[in-house]
Every structure is written in structure tokens, then in C-alpha cells.
Backbone as JSON, one array per atom type, in Angstrom:
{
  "sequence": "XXXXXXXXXXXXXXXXXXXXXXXXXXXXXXXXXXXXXXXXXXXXXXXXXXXXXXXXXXXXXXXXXXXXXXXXXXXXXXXXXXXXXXXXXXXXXXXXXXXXXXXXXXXXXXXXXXXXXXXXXXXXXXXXXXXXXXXXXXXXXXXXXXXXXXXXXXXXXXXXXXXXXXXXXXXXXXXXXXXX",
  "N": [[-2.91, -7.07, -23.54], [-3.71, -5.36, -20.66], [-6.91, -4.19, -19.11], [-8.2, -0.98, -18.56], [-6.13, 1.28, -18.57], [-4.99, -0.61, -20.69], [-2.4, -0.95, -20.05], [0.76, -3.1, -21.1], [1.7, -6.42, -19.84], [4.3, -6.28, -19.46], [5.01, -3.51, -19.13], [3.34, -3.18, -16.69], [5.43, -4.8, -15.45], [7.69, -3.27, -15.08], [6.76, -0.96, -13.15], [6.26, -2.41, -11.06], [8.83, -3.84, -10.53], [10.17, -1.04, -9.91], [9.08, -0.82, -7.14], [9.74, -2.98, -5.5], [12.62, -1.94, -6.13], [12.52, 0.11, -4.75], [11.54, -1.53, -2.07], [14.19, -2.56, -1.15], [15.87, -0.1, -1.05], [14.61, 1.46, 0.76], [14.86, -0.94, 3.11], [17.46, -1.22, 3.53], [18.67, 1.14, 4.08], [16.97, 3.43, 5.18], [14.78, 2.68, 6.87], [15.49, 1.79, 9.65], [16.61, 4.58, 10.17], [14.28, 5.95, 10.43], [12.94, 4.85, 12.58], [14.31, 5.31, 14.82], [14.05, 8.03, 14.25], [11.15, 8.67, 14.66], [10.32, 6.58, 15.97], [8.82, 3.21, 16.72], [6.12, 2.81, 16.7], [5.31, 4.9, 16.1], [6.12, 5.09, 13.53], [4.71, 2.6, 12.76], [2.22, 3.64, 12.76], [2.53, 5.75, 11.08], [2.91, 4.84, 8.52], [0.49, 3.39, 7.89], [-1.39, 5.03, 7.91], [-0.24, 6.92, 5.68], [0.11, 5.01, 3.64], [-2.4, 4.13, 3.17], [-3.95, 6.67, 2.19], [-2.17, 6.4, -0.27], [-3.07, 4.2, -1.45], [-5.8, 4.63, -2.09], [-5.5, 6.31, -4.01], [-3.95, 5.54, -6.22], [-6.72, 4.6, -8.44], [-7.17, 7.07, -9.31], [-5.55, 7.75, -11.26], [-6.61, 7.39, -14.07], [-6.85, 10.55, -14.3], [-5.26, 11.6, -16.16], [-5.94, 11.68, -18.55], [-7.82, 13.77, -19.25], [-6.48, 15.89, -18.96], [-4.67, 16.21, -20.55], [-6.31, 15.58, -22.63], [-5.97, 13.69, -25.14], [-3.55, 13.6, -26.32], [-1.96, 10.81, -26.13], [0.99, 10.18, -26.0], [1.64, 11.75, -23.88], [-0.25, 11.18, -22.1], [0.5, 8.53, -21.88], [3.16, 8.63, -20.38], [3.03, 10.31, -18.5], [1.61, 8.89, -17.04], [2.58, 6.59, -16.48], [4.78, 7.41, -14.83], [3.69, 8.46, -12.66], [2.22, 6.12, -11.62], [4.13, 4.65, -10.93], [5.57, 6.38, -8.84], [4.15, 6.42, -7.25], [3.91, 3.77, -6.27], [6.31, 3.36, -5.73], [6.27, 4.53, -2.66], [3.86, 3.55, -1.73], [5.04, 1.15, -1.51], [7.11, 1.47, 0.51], [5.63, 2.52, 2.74], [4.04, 0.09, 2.96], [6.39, -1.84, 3.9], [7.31, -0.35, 5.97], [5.06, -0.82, 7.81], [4.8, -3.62, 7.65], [7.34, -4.53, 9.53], [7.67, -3.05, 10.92], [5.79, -4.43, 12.57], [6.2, -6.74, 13.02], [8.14, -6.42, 15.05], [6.72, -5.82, 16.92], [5.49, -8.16, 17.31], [7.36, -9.85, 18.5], [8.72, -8.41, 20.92], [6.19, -8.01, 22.3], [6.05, -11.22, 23.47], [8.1, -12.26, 25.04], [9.31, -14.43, 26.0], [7.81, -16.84, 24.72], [8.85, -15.77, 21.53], [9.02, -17.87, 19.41], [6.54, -19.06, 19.25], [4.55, -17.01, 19.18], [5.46, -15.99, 16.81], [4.51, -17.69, 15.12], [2.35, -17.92, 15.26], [1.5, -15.31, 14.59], [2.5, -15.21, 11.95], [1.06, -17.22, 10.49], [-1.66, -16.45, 10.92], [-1.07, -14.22, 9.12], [-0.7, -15.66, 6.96], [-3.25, -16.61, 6.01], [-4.65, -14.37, 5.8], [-3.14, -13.11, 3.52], [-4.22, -15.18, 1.7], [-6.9, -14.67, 1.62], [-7.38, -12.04, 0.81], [-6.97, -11.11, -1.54], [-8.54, -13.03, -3.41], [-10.86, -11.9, -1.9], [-11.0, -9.18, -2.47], [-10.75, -9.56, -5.83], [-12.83, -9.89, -5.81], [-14.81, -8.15, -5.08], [-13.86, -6.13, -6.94], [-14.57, -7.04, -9.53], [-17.82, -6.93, -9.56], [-17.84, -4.65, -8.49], [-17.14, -3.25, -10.76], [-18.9, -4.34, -12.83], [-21.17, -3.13, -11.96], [-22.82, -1.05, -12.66], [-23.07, 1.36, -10.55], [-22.72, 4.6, -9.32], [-19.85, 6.41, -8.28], [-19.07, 6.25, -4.71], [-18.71, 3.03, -5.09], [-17.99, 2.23, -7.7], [-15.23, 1.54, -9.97], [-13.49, 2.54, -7.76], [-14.06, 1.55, -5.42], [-13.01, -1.19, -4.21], [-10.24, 0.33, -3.86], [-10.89, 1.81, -2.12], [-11.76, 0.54, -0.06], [-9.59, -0.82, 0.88], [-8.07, 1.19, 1.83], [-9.59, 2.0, 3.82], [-9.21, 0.22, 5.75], [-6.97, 0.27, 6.39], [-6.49, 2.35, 8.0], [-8.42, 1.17, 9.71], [-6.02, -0.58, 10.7], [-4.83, 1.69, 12.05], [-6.01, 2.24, 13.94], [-6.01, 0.02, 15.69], [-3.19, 0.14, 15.5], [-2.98, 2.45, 17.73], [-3.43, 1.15, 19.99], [-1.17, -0.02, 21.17], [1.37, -0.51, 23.92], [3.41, 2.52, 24.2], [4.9, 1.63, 25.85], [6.4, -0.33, 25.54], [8.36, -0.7, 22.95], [10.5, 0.44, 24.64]],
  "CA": [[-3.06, -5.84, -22.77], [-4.89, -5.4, -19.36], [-7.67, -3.78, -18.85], [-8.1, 0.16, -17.89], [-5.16, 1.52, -18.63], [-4.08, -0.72, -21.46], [-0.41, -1.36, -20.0], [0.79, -4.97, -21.03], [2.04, -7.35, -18.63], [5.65, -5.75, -19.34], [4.41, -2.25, -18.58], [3.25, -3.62, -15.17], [6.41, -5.44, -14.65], [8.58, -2.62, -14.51], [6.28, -0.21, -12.35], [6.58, -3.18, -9.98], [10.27, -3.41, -10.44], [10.22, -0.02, -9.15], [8.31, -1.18, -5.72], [11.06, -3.62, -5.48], [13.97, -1.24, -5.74], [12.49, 0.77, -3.5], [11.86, -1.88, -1.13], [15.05, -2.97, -0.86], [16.47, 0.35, -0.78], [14.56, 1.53, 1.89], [15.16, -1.42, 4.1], [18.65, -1.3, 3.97], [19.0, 2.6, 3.97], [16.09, 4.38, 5.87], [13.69, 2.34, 8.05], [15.85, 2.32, 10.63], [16.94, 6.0, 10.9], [13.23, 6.74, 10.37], [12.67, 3.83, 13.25], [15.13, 6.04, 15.3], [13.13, 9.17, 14.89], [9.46, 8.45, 14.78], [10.27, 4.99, 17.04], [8.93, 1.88, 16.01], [5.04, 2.83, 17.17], [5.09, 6.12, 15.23], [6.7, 4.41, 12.01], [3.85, 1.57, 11.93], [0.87, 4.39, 12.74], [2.5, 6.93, 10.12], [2.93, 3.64, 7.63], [-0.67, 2.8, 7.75], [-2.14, 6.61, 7.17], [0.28, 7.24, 4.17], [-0.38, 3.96, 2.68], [-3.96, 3.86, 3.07], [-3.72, 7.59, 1.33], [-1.93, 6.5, -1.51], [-4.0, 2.88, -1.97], [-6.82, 5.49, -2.73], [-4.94, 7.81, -5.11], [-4.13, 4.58, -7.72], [-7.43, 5.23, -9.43], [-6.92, 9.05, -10.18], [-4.64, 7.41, -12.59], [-7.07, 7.97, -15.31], [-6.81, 11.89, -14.67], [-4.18, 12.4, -17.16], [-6.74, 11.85, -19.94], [-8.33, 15.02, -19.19], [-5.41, 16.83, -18.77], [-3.85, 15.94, -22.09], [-6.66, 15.49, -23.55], [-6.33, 12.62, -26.19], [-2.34, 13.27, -26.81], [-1.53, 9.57, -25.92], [1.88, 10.04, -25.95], [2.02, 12.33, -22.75], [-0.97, 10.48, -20.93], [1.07, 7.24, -21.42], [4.5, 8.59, -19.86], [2.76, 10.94, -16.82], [0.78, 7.67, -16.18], [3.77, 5.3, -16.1], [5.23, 8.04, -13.82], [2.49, 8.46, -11.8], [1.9, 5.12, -10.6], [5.79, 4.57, -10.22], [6.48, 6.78, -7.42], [2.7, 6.03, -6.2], [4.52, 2.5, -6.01], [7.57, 3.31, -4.7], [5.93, 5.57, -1.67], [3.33, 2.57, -0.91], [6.2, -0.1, -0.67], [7.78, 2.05, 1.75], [4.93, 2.69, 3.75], [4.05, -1.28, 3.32], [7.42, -2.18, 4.02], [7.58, -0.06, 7.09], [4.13, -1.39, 8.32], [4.85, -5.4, 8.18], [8.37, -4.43, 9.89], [7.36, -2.69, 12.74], [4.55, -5.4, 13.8], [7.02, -8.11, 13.36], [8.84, -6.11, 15.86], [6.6, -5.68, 17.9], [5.42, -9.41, 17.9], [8.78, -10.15, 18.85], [8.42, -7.28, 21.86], [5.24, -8.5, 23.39], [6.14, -12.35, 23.8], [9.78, -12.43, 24.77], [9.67, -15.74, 26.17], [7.05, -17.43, 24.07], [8.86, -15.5, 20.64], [8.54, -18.65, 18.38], [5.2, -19.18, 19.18], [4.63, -15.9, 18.84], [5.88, -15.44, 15.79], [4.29, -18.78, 14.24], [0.74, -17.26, 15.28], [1.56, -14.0, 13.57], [2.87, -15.6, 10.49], [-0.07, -18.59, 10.11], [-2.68, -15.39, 10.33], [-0.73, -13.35, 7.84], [-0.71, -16.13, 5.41], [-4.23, -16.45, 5.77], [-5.17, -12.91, 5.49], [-2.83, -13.3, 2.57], [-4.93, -15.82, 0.82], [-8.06, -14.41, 1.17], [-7.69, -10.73, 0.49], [-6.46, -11.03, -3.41], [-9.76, -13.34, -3.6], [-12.25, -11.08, -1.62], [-10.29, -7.86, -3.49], [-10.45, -9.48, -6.91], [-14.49, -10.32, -6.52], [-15.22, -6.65, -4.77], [-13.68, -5.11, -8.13], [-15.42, -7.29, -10.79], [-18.72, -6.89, -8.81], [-18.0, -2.67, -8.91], [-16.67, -2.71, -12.7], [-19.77, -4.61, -13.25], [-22.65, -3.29, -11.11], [-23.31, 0.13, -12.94], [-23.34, 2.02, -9.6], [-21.37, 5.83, -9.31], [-19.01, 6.28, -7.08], [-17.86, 5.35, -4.82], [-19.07, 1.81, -6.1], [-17.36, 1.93, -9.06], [-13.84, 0.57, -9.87], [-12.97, 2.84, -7.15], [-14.5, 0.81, -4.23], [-11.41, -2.07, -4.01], [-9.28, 0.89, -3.23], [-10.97, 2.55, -0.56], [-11.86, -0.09, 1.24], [-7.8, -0.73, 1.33], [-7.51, 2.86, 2.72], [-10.35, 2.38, 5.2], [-8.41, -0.63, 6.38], [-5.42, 0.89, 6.93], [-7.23, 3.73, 8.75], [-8.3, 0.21, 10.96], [-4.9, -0.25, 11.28], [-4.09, 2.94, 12.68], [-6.44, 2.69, 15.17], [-4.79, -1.16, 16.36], [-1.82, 0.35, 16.51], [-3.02, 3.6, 18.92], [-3.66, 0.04, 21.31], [-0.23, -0.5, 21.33], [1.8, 0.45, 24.51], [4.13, 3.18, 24.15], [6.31, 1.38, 26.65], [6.73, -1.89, 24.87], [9.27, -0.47, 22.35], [11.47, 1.18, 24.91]],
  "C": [[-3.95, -6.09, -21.54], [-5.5, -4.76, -19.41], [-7.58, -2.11, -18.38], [-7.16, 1.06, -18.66], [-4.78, 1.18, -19.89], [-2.85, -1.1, -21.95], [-0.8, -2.66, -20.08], [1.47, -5.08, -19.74], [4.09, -6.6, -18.04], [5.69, -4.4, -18.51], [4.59, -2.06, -16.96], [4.16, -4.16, -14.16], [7.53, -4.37, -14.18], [8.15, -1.29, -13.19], [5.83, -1.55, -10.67], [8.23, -3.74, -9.16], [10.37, -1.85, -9.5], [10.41, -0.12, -7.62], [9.52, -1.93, -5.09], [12.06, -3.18, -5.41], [13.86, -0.76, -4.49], [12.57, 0.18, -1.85], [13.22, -2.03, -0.36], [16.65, -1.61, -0.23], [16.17, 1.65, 0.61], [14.75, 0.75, 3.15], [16.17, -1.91, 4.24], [19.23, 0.1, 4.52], [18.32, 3.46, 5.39], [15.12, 3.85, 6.62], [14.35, 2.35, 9.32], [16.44, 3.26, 11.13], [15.49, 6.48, 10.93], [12.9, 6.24, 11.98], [13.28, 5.05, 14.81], [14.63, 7.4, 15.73], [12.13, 9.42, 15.43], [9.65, 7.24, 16.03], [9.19, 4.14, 16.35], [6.65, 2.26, 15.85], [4.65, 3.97, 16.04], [5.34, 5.98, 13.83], [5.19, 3.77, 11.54], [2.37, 2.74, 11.79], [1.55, 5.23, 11.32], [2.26, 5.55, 8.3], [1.57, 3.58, 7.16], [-1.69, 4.35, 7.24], [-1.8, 7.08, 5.74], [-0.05, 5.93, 3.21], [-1.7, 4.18, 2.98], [-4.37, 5.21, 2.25], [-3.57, 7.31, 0.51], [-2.58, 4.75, -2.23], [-4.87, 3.7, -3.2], [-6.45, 6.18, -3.65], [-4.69, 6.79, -6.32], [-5.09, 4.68, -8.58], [-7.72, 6.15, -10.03], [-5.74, 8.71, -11.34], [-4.98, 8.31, -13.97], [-7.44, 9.56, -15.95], [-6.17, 12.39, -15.78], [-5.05, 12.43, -18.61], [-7.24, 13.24, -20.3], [-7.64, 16.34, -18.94], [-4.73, 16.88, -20.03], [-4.35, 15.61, -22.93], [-6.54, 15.04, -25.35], [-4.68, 12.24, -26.78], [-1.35, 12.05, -26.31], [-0.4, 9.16, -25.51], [2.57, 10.52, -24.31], [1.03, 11.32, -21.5], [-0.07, 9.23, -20.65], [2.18, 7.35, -20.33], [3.67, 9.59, -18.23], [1.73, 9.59, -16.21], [1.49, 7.18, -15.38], [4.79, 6.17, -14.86], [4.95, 8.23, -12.62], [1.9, 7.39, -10.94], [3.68, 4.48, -9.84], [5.98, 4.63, -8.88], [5.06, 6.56, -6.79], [3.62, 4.51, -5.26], [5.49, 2.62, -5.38], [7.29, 3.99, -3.33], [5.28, 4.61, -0.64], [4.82, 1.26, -0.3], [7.0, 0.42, 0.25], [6.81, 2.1, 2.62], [4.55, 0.41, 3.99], [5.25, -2.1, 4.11], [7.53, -2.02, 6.1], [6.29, -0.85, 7.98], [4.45, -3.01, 8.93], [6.49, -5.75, 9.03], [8.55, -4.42, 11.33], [6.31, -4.0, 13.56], [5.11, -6.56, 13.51], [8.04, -7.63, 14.43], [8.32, -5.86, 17.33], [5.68, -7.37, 18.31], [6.18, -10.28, 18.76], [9.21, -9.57, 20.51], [7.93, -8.1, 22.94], [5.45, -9.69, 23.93], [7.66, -12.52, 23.64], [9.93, -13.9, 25.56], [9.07, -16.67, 25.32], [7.5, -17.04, 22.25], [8.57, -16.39, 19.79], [7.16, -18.89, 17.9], [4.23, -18.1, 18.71], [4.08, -15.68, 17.39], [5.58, -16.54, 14.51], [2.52, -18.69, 14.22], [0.6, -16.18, 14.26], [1.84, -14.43, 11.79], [1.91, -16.68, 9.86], [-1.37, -17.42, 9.84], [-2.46, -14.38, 9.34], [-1.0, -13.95, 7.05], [-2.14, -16.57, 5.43], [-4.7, -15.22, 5.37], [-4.6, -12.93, 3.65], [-3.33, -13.99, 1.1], [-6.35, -15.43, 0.51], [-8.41, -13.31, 0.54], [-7.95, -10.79, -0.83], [-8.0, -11.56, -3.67], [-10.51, -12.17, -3.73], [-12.48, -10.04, -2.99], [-10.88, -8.32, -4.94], [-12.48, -9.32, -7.37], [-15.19, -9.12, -6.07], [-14.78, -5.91, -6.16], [-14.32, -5.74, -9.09], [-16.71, -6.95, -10.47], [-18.84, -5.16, -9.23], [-17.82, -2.43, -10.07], [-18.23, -3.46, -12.95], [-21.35, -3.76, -12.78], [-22.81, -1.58, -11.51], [-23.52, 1.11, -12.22], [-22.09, 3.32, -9.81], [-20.92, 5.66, -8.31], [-19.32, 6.48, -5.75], [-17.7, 3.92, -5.14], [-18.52, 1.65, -6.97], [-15.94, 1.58, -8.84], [-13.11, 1.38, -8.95], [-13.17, 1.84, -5.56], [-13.47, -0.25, -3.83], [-10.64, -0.94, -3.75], [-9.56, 1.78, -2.04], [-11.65, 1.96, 0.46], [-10.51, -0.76, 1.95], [-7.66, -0.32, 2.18], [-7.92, 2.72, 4.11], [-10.0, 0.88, 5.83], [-7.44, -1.23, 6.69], [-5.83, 1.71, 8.04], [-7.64, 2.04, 10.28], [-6.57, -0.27, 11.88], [-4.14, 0.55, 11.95], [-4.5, 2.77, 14.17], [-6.14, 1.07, 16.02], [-3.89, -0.64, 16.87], [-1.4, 1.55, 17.57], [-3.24, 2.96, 19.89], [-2.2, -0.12, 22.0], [0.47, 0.26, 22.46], [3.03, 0.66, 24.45], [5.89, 2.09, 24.92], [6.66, -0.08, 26.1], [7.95, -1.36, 23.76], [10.22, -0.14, 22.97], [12.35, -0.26, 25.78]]
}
């Protein structure tokens, strides 16, 4: 079992399955009619507010205890529900996020695109390697360090949020006229 929660590894696999459908069925389906409405600028800013929203909302998980007070059977299934469409909502907003700013890497350097696009992808996979780290030693650090909130095993998710919320304000740099 894991930790918190309780769910095994299986548990976890299908509320990630989820994330996964969804990806796939929003980025064949709906990023680009959303792309279409909002435009590519308004997609990655709305991306980064709703995900950084629902980063933060993963630890209200453990509300259902107090709502159902001890009947196990209901906390387990409004849990497994509960982080589902949490999951399927973020991989759309993630989805749409790393979409649009590969689009607009692509944008800004139209003669230089490879290069471009071999800068953007060498600092992703760094960012990539370090976060999970930083992330994993900011949450043992808060599960350990007896402090109330927001310190506590909430702190890994709202420093997510509040760096998405950085992201927002990157992509209010971005100019309007570069997408058109």
C-alpha cells in the first residue's frame, strides 16, 4: 500500500490510466478547437491558472473522511472519483500548457527552429530531472517537520500552483502578435 490514502500501486495505476485517456482524447479531439477559440496565448495562460488550481485541490482528498465519517466503503469510491476527474482536468490543462509553448518555440525562431527547439527540449529535460527530486524532498521534509499548514503535506502542492501562477505571468510576456 502507499502511504495517505492507502491505494496500492494498482489503485494508482488506473487513476493514471484515466490521465492518459484523457490525454489522448483531448489532443486529438479538443485542443485545437479550444486553440481556435481562446488562440494559442489564451489556451497556455488559461492552462497554467486551471492547473495550478487543481495541483492544489489533490490534498482535499482526505475530505471525504469527514464527510462519511468512517463508512470506508463510500470514502474509498468518492476518493477514487475524486482524484480521477482531478486527473483527467490537470492532464488537459498540462497537456494544453506543454503544447502551446512548443508552439510557440516553433513561432519565435522560424529560421533557427531546430535550434530552437533543441534549447527548449535540453531545459525541459532538465527541469524534468530535478523537480520529482526537489518535489519528493519538499514533501518528506513537510510530512516530517511537524509544522501546520501550509507546511504540512500540503506545501509540495502549492508550491506547484504558485508555479503555475509563475507561469501565467511568462506567458502575459508573450506577444499577442506572434501567434497570428
Amino acid at each position: 500500500m502507499i502511504g495517505g490514502l492507502s491505494y496500492s500501486t494498482s489503485d494508482i495505476g488506473y487513476i493514471l490510466l484515466g490521465g492518459g485517456a484523457a490525454l489522448i482524447i483531448w489532443q486529438a479531439f479538443c485542443f485545437t478547437r479550444v486553440t481556435k477559440v481562446l488562440g494559442i496565448r489564451n489556451t497556455l495562460i488559461t492552462g497554467f491558472i486551471l492547473g495550478g488550481l487543481l495541483i492544489t485541490l489533490f490534498p482535499s482528498a482526505t475530505i471525504f473522511n469527514s464527510i462519511f465519517h468512517g463508512s470506508e466503503r463510500y470514502i474509498n469510491l468518492w476518493v477514487f472519483i475524486y482524484l480521477t476527474v482531478l486527473m483527467l482536468l490537470r492532464t488537459c490543462c498540462s497537456t494544453s500548457c506543454f503544447t502551446s509553448t512548443n508552439i510557440f518555440v516553433n513561432l519565435a525562431a522560424p529560421r533557427d527552429v531546430g535550434k530552437a527547439n533543441g534549447i527548449a527540449f535540453t531545459l525541459a529535460g532538465l527541469v524534468k530531472a530535478l523537480v520529482p527530486t526537489a518535489g519528493a524532498n519538499i514533501l518528506a521534509w513537510s510530512l516530517n517537520s511537524g509544522y501546520p499548514f501550509p507546511f504540512d503535506y500540503h506545501l509540495v502542492f502549492w508550491l506547484l500552483g504558485l508555479t503555475a501562477l509563475l507561469g501565467v505571468g511568462v506567458s502575459l510576456t508573450i506577444d499577442a502578435q506572434l501567434e497570428r
